[in-house]
Amino acid sequence: MSRLNYLLLAIIATIVFSCSKNEDGYKDGMATIKINFSGTASINMNSKTPNNPSSYTKGLEQLTSTPIQDIEIRLNEKYKIIATLTAEPPKKNKAGTENHIQTKSRVESDLPLGTKYRVIAYDASNNLIEYKDYAVGTPLNSDDSFRVPAGERYTFVAYSVGTTETSDLDDIVPSGNFNDAKFNNVNGNRHFMYYVKPASNYSEGLTTLDIVLKHVFSEIKTIITLDNAVSGTLETIDAMIKPHLNQVDIKVDGASPDYSNGIVSTSGATVSFINSNNGRSAEATTIVTAADQTSTGGGSLIITDISISGESSTQVPPVTGLKIIPGGRYTLTLNVKQFTPDGPTDIDYGDAKWALGNLVYDPSTEIYGFAPTSGDYGNYWFPDYLLPKRLDISNPNPDSPGDVNGTNGDPCSLVLPLGKWRLPTEAEFRSIVRVSGQPFPPLRYIGTYNDEVTNTGMFLDINTHPGSEYEKYLFFVYGGSYNDNPSSVTHLGTTGYYLCTSPTFPGGYKMMQFGNNINTAEIATSINPKSAMQIRCVRSN
């Protein structure tokens, strides 16, 4: 090739390179901001710090996420559930699949290809000047870059709701000054993700801005599995997680959801299970939008219906104490096992099988149950009402204020499993009085429950303290009663008053009393319908 040809090629190359630089705007006083989608991030639960720190996540290093270990939930008389909550570690890099991509910056994306996200530019005065929309996996060209005057400060914000619809981004686009702008009415059931690049100066030429969208809401994968010892199949399961908000506002400058003013979902976040493994297990992934649950009692999984081989349970105690950090990823495993009582579930005495503790009600879970021991007080109940006397308000009787004590009925029948317990009858109380009083002196003893600093009451079928065998005997604690009075309990520690049914008595109820000597164990001649007292349930069959 001649020297002239070499010279000509050199001139052409110089012209092409010069034009390319001019086309890219590298030497025209402008900064070109190229967008590079670099993946997604969630809270790193191992280090308790976020993968992508921002003003929203500052301080999370002080939070803990203690897993639930071996929490046993009684399902019915056949089955129980062992629940375990664990925090998922950050995802490891892996090859891309049809719906997931591995970005160049070695951050994994859990977003399907085509997921829309928007990038907004704010100038030095914090005014929104421009935004551009992108799709995960779609190649970019020069028109997809931001062009801003070099040397000036700009803030960039990116967000997504995990869908392929641009209209979903439009629904929550912020407006106004960066310091005051909000994403309004963000759907708490979608994968809202956010990224902010704080105000920075951009030099003339090309700058690549790596976008890592951080999950703002929590995600819980719930897996329920039948233990090998449980025969049959899991046919249906309906559940929800509380607390949960359907909508929240999120400030643009920090991505901190306004949980206090959000729209609370009364039905919680729906847990939609999909059966697998020939009906032996089911799995669901649920977005949960709620404030940090690590410093409170925690969230709850509430199973509203579960059917195993045709046997349905609709009243299941909730899985409580879910310690959840916003933005974290969790797995909640529910292992269904056969239920075998660890010890006796009742005491057979007289003509009935008596519960081991007085009736209690938890208003936070709406679950009926029994006090931990026979020596603990239960709630106080008005005759023929399903909810106990309220001690946190003025509730002297079931008519004041109205409706707070529920509807009429037998609250024992609401202890799980339903229909297995009921109020004792007058005849059943008379039976234990007769059996314990047949010898002389009567086989009764008044004292503390376990010979320590515990509540006083009466043992039946023994005339001395049973010592270490106190759990084997029927014991009625002296809880007194509230007699048409909002705050004053009568005879606490000296007399036990217990509600019973009496079909032949006006009103249908009577009252059993255990007094301060062993001969005072009798049915009272009358009952004040505005008095609240203890209840000891009996087996219904």
XYZ file of C-alpha atoms in Angstrom:
541
model
C 0.000 0.000 0.000
C 1.403 3.440 -0.952
C 2.212 6.173 1.581
C -0.687 8.158 0.074
C -3.128 5.363 0.887
C -1.912 5.181 4.503
C -2.330 8.937 4.848
C -5.842 8.776 3.402
C -6.876 6.009 5.872
C -5.495 8.013 8.768
C -7.507 11.089 7.767
C -10.697 9.037 7.401
C -10.192 7.399 10.807
C -9.648 10.805 12.447
C -12.822 12.195 10.886
C -14.901 9.137 11.939
C -13.585 9.235 15.509
C -14.224 12.964 15.743
C -17.802 12.555 14.466
C -18.408 9.698 16.891
C -17.309 11.810 19.818
C -19.466 14.681 18.684
C -22.449 12.365 18.216
C -22.033 11.072 21.749
C -21.683 14.631 22.980
C -18.400 14.014 24.776
C -16.953 17.468 23.962
C -19.956 19.727 23.791
C -20.184 20.886 27.432
C -22.810 18.308 28.280
C -22.713 15.263 30.524
C -24.192 12.076 29.094
C -25.668 9.771 31.762
C -26.010 6.239 30.449
C -28.387 3.975 32.404
C -27.290 0.434 33.206
C -29.740 -1.863 34.978
C -27.581 -3.746 37.482
C -30.111 -5.895 39.257
C -32.177 -5.898 42.429
C -31.373 -6.030 46.117
C -33.118 -6.860 49.368
C -32.176 -6.492 53.010
C -29.147 -8.609 53.885
C -30.605 -10.411 56.902
C -27.286 -11.998 57.859
C -25.566 -8.675 58.475
C -28.828 -6.858 59.328
C -27.799 -4.141 56.874
C -29.171 -3.417 53.404
C -27.325 -4.380 50.259
C -28.048 -0.905 48.920
C -27.936 1.581 51.842
C -30.061 4.725 51.723
C -31.614 7.137 54.187
C -34.532 4.738 54.514
C -32.438 1.782 55.616
C -29.977 3.678 57.818
C -29.878 2.121 61.236
C -31.122 -1.320 60.248
C -27.853 -2.714 61.547
C -29.385 -2.415 65.003
C -32.331 -4.670 64.134
C -32.491 -8.400 64.610
C -34.519 -11.078 62.913
C -34.777 -13.963 65.351
C -36.264 -16.983 63.581
C -39.315 -18.713 64.999
C -38.219 -22.159 66.100
C -40.590 -25.054 66.785
C -43.724 -23.036 67.424
C -46.495 -25.598 67.847
C -49.999 -24.720 66.654
C -52.869 -27.083 67.449
C -54.728 -27.737 64.198
C -57.370 -30.147 65.495
C -57.498 -33.327 67.561
C -55.469 -35.193 64.917
C -52.874 -32.731 63.678
C -50.566 -29.947 64.759
C -48.359 -27.525 62.847
C -44.708 -26.775 63.594
C -43.881 -23.319 62.205
C -40.385 -21.964 61.491
C -39.511 -18.541 60.072
C -36.061 -18.024 58.560
C -34.516 -15.095 56.771
C -33.217 -15.835 53.304
C -29.547 -15.010 52.642
C -28.670 -12.740 49.721
C -29.064 -14.530 46.395
C -25.918 -15.944 44.864
C -24.908 -15.296 41.296
C -26.237 -17.851 38.852
C -26.745 -18.198 35.168
C -29.621 -16.351 33.580
C -32.865 -18.125 32.733
C -35.845 -17.283 30.640
C -37.303 -15.003 33.312
C -34.199 -13.997 35.233
C -31.061 -12.277 34.056
C -27.519 -11.995 35.326
C -26.387 -8.417 34.923
C -22.927 -7.312 33.908
C -22.256 -5.907 37.371
C -22.682 -9.397 38.897
C -25.854 -8.493 40.769
C -28.683 -10.933 40.204
C -32.067 -9.701 39.049
C -35.226 -11.451 40.168
C -37.287 -9.432 37.684
C -38.737 -11.055 34.568
C -37.550 -9.719 31.250
C -39.672 -6.797 30.109
C -40.333 -5.455 33.626
C -40.727 -1.679 33.367
C -38.786 0.790 35.483
C -38.546 4.572 35.353
C -35.608 6.891 35.998
C -36.268 10.512 37.053
C -33.770 13.383 36.958
C -33.889 16.285 39.432
C -31.768 19.418 38.954
C -29.797 21.408 41.542
C -32.999 23.191 42.596
C -34.607 19.781 43.240
C -37.059 20.213 40.383
C -38.078 17.273 38.209
C -36.730 18.013 34.743
C -37.113 14.732 32.872
C -37.854 11.043 33.140
C -37.260 8.028 30.909
C -38.794 4.566 30.907
C -36.872 1.330 30.439
C -37.550 -2.410 30.319
C -35.359 -5.086 31.886
C -33.405 -6.920 29.202
C -34.114 -4.427 26.402
C -30.945 -3.063 24.700
C -30.447 0.716 25.053
C -29.379 3.289 22.493
C -28.079 6.842 22.736
C -31.604 8.277 23.024
C -32.037 6.378 26.304
C -29.292 8.400 28.015
C -29.808 11.616 29.977
C -28.082 14.751 28.686
C -27.453 17.437 31.312
C -25.110 20.458 31.524
C -21.709 19.350 32.766
C -20.616 20.457 36.234
C -24.112 20.896 37.633
C -25.605 18.779 40.430
C -28.308 16.253 39.581
C -30.211 13.633 41.559
C -31.497 10.486 39.916
C -34.345 8.337 41.227
C -35.437 5.005 39.759
C -38.497 2.965 40.657
C -40.540 -0.014 39.528
C -43.636 -1.896 40.635
C -42.594 -5.187 39.082
C -44.966 -5.115 36.106
C -44.626 -4.753 32.340
C -47.170 -1.938 32.128
C -46.007 1.668 31.802
C -49.394 2.801 33.104
C -48.525 1.266 36.480
C -45.554 3.626 36.679
C -47.768 6.552 35.689
C -50.199 5.792 38.505
C -47.670 6.715 41.193
C -45.324 9.142 39.400
C -44.194 11.802 41.900
C -44.586 15.502 41.240
C -43.126 18.667 42.688
C -39.883 19.360 44.521
C -37.613 16.414 45.291
C -37.635 17.182 49.028
C -41.438 17.034 49.255
C -42.436 14.666 46.454
C -44.051 11.303 47.178
C -44.987 8.171 45.344
C -48.686 8.359 46.155
C -50.983 5.394 46.782
C -48.368 2.743 46.093
C -50.009 -0.675 45.801
C -48.860 -2.660 48.821
C -49.461 -5.938 46.987
C -46.852 -5.279 44.298
C -43.080 -5.409 44.230
C -42.333 -1.724 44.711
C -38.608 -1.126 44.196
C -36.602 2.042 44.535
C -33.160 3.501 43.912
C -31.760 6.970 44.565
C -28.451 8.395 43.391
C -27.776 11.378 45.679
C -27.049 14.779 44.150
C -23.725 14.701 42.304
C -21.734 16.722 39.800
C -21.327 15.103 36.380
C -18.340 15.883 34.195
C -18.420 16.482 30.477
C -18.552 13.206 28.590
C -19.997 9.798 29.364
C -20.943 8.511 32.827
C -22.616 5.163 33.425
C -25.184 5.062 36.213
C -25.674 1.550 37.597
C -29.249 1.099 38.809
C -29.842 -1.420 41.618
C -33.526 -1.470 42.561
C -34.061 -2.231 46.241
C -37.177 -4.082 47.371
C -39.054 -1.873 49.824
C -41.731 -4.352 50.924
C -41.185 -7.763 52.505
C -41.689 -11.069 50.756
C -42.606 -14.285 52.562
C -42.472 -17.685 50.925
C -44.778 -20.006 52.874
C -44.326 -23.753 52.420
C -46.702 -26.229 54.063
C -45.857 -29.926 54.006
C -47.517 -33.031 55.387
C -45.177 -35.054 57.572
C -44.465 -38.618 56.440
C -46.523 -39.930 59.351
C -49.577 -37.943 58.191
C -51.569 -39.924 55.641
C -53.756 -38.436 52.943
C -53.495 -35.220 50.972
C -53.638 -31.499 51.553
C -56.756 -30.462 49.668
C -57.277 -26.787 50.491
C -55.637 -24.104 52.585
C -56.650 -20.457 52.851
C -54.557 -18.039 54.860
C -53.573 -14.401 55.349
C -50.724 -12.448 56.936
C -51.327 -9.445 59.203
C -50.630 -6.603 59.569
C -50.663 -5.533 55.935
C -51.417 -2.316 54.076
C -53.028 -2.213 50.656
C -51.662 1.264 49.901
C -48.900 3.502 51.250
C -47.245 6.800 50.361
C -43.462 6.743 49.977
C -41.229 9.804 50.082
C -39.013 10.188 47.050
C -36.016 11.457 49.005
C -35.778 8.453 51.304
C -38.209 5.744 50.231
C -39.623 5.487 53.740
C -43.232 4.253 53.490
C -45.781 6.188 55.504
C -47.211 3.201 57.332
C -49.116 5.348 59.824
C -51.345 6.859 57.122
C -51.545 3.878 54.791
C -54.716 1.992 53.929
C -54.857 -1.007 56.249
C -56.151 -4.264 54.813
C -58.658 -5.763 57.252
C -58.273 -9.128 55.533
C -54.464 -8.986 55.564
C -52.170 -10.057 52.745
C -53.728 -13.045 50.973
C -51.536 -16.150 50.990
C -52.394 -17.946 47.735
C -51.167 -21.529 47.916
C -50.432 -23.729 44.920
C -50.541 -27.477 45.560
C -47.574 -29.582 44.560
C -45.978 -32.985 45.225
C -49.228 -34.882 44.631
C -51.081 -32.925 47.275
C -48.483 -33.484 49.981
C -47.321 -29.878 50.039
C -48.239 -26.391 48.881
C -46.343 -23.151 48.416
C -47.179 -19.453 48.271
C -45.189 -16.245 47.852
C -46.738 -13.198 49.488
C -45.806 -9.530 49.517
C -46.276 -8.040 52.987
C -46.385 -4.267 53.404
C -46.020 -3.306 57.042
C -43.771 -1.410 59.423
C -40.822 -3.110 61.111
C -42.101 -5.990 63.244
C -38.917 -6.749 65.196
C -39.622 -4.411 68.118
C -43.316 -5.356 68.492
C -45.209 -8.572 69.025
C -44.627 -9.380 65.371
C -46.901 -10.278 62.506
C -49.262 -13.243 62.290
C -50.105 -15.940 59.779
C -53.802 -16.732 60.123
C -55.115 -19.948 58.584
C -58.827 -19.489 57.929
C -59.461 -22.906 56.386
C -57.437 -26.056 55.892
C -58.637 -29.443 54.682
C -56.648 -32.668 54.921
C -58.272 -35.691 53.277
C -61.762 -34.272 53.696
C -61.332 -33.138 57.307
C -61.663 -29.359 57.420
C -60.515 -26.983 60.177
C -61.723 -23.382 60.091
C -60.672 -22.163 63.544
C -56.894 -22.500 63.794
C -54.726 -20.590 66.283
C -52.552 -18.063 64.406
C -48.810 -18.350 63.931
C -47.759 -15.229 65.813
C -44.497 -13.407 66.466
C -43.285 -13.123 62.862
C -40.337 -10.725 63.246
C -40.199 -9.069 59.832
C -38.011 -6.222 58.557
C -39.397 -4.269 55.574
C -37.619 -5.320 52.401
C -36.479 -8.651 53.794
C -37.001 -12.030 52.176
C -38.236 -14.871 54.387
C -39.281 -18.501 54.274
C -42.033 -19.708 56.608
C -42.261 -23.488 56.788
C -45.349 -25.209 58.180
C -44.830 -28.877 58.923
C -48.102 -30.731 59.604
C -47.560 -33.523 62.136
C -49.735 -35.913 64.055
C -50.928 -34.484 67.358
C -50.279 -36.423 70.546
C -51.002 -34.672 73.865
C -47.933 -34.357 76.093
C -50.059 -34.964 79.182
C -53.647 -35.101 80.401
C -56.081 -32.713 78.723
C -58.781 -32.893 81.396
C -59.632 -34.308 84.843
C -62.425 -36.858 85.122
C -64.301 -36.208 88.354
C -67.934 -36.583 89.310
C -70.125 -36.745 86.236
C -67.886 -34.714 83.863
C -64.409 -34.270 82.448
C -63.176 -30.846 83.573
C -60.724 -28.547 81.767
C -57.341 -28.079 83.419
C -57.710 -24.288 83.627
C -60.302 -21.530 83.659
C -61.624 -20.077 80.401
C -59.612 -17.241 78.785
C -59.979 -15.176 75.615
C -57.251 -13.375 73.655
C -58.778 -10.287 71.961
C -55.729 -9.823 69.688
C -56.191 -13.242 68.079
C -59.877 -13.822 68.937
C -58.895 -17.255 70.245
C -60.570 -18.980 73.205
C -58.540 -21.258 75.442
C -57.647 -22.108 79.014
C -55.398 -20.521 81.630
C -51.917 -22.095 81.880
C -52.738 -23.887 85.150
C -55.713 -24.468 87.435
C -54.152 -21.940 89.792
C -54.340 -19.045 87.318
C -57.317 -16.723 87.047
C -59.287 -16.758 83.830
C -61.402 -13.975 82.385
C -64.622 -12.880 84.040
C -67.806 -13.756 82.163
C -71.365 -12.483 82.304
C -74.094 -15.139 82.033
C -75.038 -15.890 78.409
C -72.381 -13.707 76.712
C -69.633 -14.833 74.361
C -67.052 -12.162 75.236
C -65.631 -11.563 78.730
C -65.984 -8.497 80.894
C -63.710 -5.688 79.673
C -61.313 -4.500 82.359
C -59.686 -1.815 80.193
C -62.893 0.241 80.018
C -65.901 0.845 82.245
C -67.928 -2.308 81.660
C -69.933 -2.865 84.871
C -72.482 -5.110 83.160
C -73.211 -6.431 79.655
C -75.604 -3.563 78.960
C -73.033 -0.834 79.686
C -71.679 -0.167 77.192
C -73.717 -2.292 74.829
C -72.257 -4.909 72.474
C -68.743 -5.038 73.992
C -69.496 -8.442 75.544
C -70.595 -9.968 72.263
C -73.697 -11.918 71.467
C -75.483 -14.516 73.570
C -74.209 -18.043 73.833
C -71.817 -20.498 75.455
C -68.188 -19.274 75.192
C -66.837 -22.731 76.069
C -68.127 -23.999 72.719
C -65.679 -21.648 70.946
C -62.556 -23.276 72.379
C -60.614 -25.056 69.649
C -61.421 -27.550 68.306
C -64.920 -26.172 68.105
C -67.777 -27.938 69.818
C -65.607 -30.075 72.102
C -66.257 -28.038 75.277
C -69.305 -26.500 76.985
C -70.407 -24.799 80.191
C -70.936 -27.194 83.117
C -74.450 -27.840 84.330
C -75.762 -27.308 87.823
C -76.076 -31.090 88.115
C -72.375 -31.600 87.259
C -71.287 -29.173 89.966
C -73.611 -30.897 92.448
C -71.976 -34.174 91.447
C -68.468 -33.057 92.442
C -69.859 -31.621 95.679
C -71.457 -34.992 96.442
C -68.412 -37.095 95.547
C -65.926 -34.940 97.470
C -68.308 -34.651 100.457
C -69.196 -38.328 100.921
C -66.461 -39.064 103.482
C -66.221 -37.136 106.739
C -64.503 -34.810 106.885
C -64.963 -33.984 103.178
C -62.115 -34.714 100.778
C -61.344 -31.038 100.200
C -58.385 -28.800 100.946
C -58.030 -24.999 100.785
C -54.600 -23.600 100.043
C -52.226 -22.320 97.364
C -52.079 -24.230 94.126
C -48.496 -25.501 94.186
C -47.445 -24.596 97.740
C -45.489 -21.576 96.510
C -46.623 -17.945 96.193
C -49.566 -18.827 93.978
C -53.290 -18.168 94.098
C -55.517 -19.743 96.717
C -58.339 -22.143 95.935
C -59.901 -25.480 96.820
C -58.611 -28.955 95.971
C -61.127 -31.785 95.614
C -60.624 -35.485 96.423
C -57.868 -34.825 98.988
C -57.777 -33.320 102.494
C -54.112 -32.289 102.578
C -51.979 -30.408 100.095
C -50.996 -32.843 97.317
C -47.426 -31.547 97.214
C -45.662 -32.218 93.917
C -48.740 -34.050 92.585
C -50.922 -30.907 92.640
C -51.639 -31.180 88.896
C -53.485 -34.485 89.376
C -56.334 -32.960 91.382
C -59.269 -30.769 90.471
C -58.579 -27.289 91.819
C -60.883 -24.256 91.710
C -59.066 -20.945 92.160
C -60.694 -18.203 94.247
C -61.145 -15.471 91.638
C -64.106 -13.694 93.272
C -66.580 -11.864 91.043
C -67.482 -8.440 89.664
C -70.997 -7.541 90.826
C -72.345 -4.823 88.530
C -69.120 -2.897 89.154
C -66.548 -1.727 86.582
C -63.399 -2.133 88.673
C -64.029 -3.706 92.081
C -63.762 -7.470 92.386
C -65.495 -9.071 95.370
C -63.943 -11.841 97.517
C -60.786 -12.170 95.416
C -58.620 -14.833 97.046
C -61.313 -15.965 99.490
C -64.175 -17.299 97.333
C -64.464 -18.863 93.912
C -67.587 -18.111 91.873
C -68.208 -20.219 88.771
C -70.909 -19.970 86.107
C -73.056 -22.976 85.213
C -76.215 -23.655 83.271
C -79.500 -24.507 84.970
C -82.319 -25.198 82.496
C -85.022 -25.115 85.196
C -83.873 -21.855 86.797
C -85.203 -18.494 85.510
C -82.667 -17.110 83.017
C -81.056 -20.531 82.526
C -77.941 -19.925 84.678
C -76.773 -20.458 88.254
C -73.561 -19.952 90.201
C -71.302 -22.416 92.001
C -69.329 -21.090 94.954
C -66.283 -22.439 96.795
C -65.812 -20.629 100.114
C -63.307 -20.104 102.935
C -63.965 -23.431 104.650
C -64.166 -26.948 103.237
C -67.914 -27.170 103.820
C -68.641 -24.177 101.582
C -68.929 -25.878 98.217
C -72.468 -25.351 96.988
C -74.768 -23.956 94.333
C -75.896 -20.431 95.239
C -79.622 -19.914 95.625
C -79.604 -17.059 93.108
C -77.429 -15.323 90.532
C -77.121 -11.687 89.530
C -77.225 -11.564 85.695
C -75.048 -8.450 85.869
C -72.248 -10.216 87.752
C -69.130 -11.538 85.991
C -67.329 -14.627 87.283
C -64.930 -17.412 86.321
C -65.796 -20.314 84.003
C -64.459 -23.874 84.116
C -65.504 -25.745 80.977
C -66.276 -29.451 80.688
C -66.019 -31.905 77.814
C -69.119 -31.955 75.632
C -68.887 -35.709 75.038
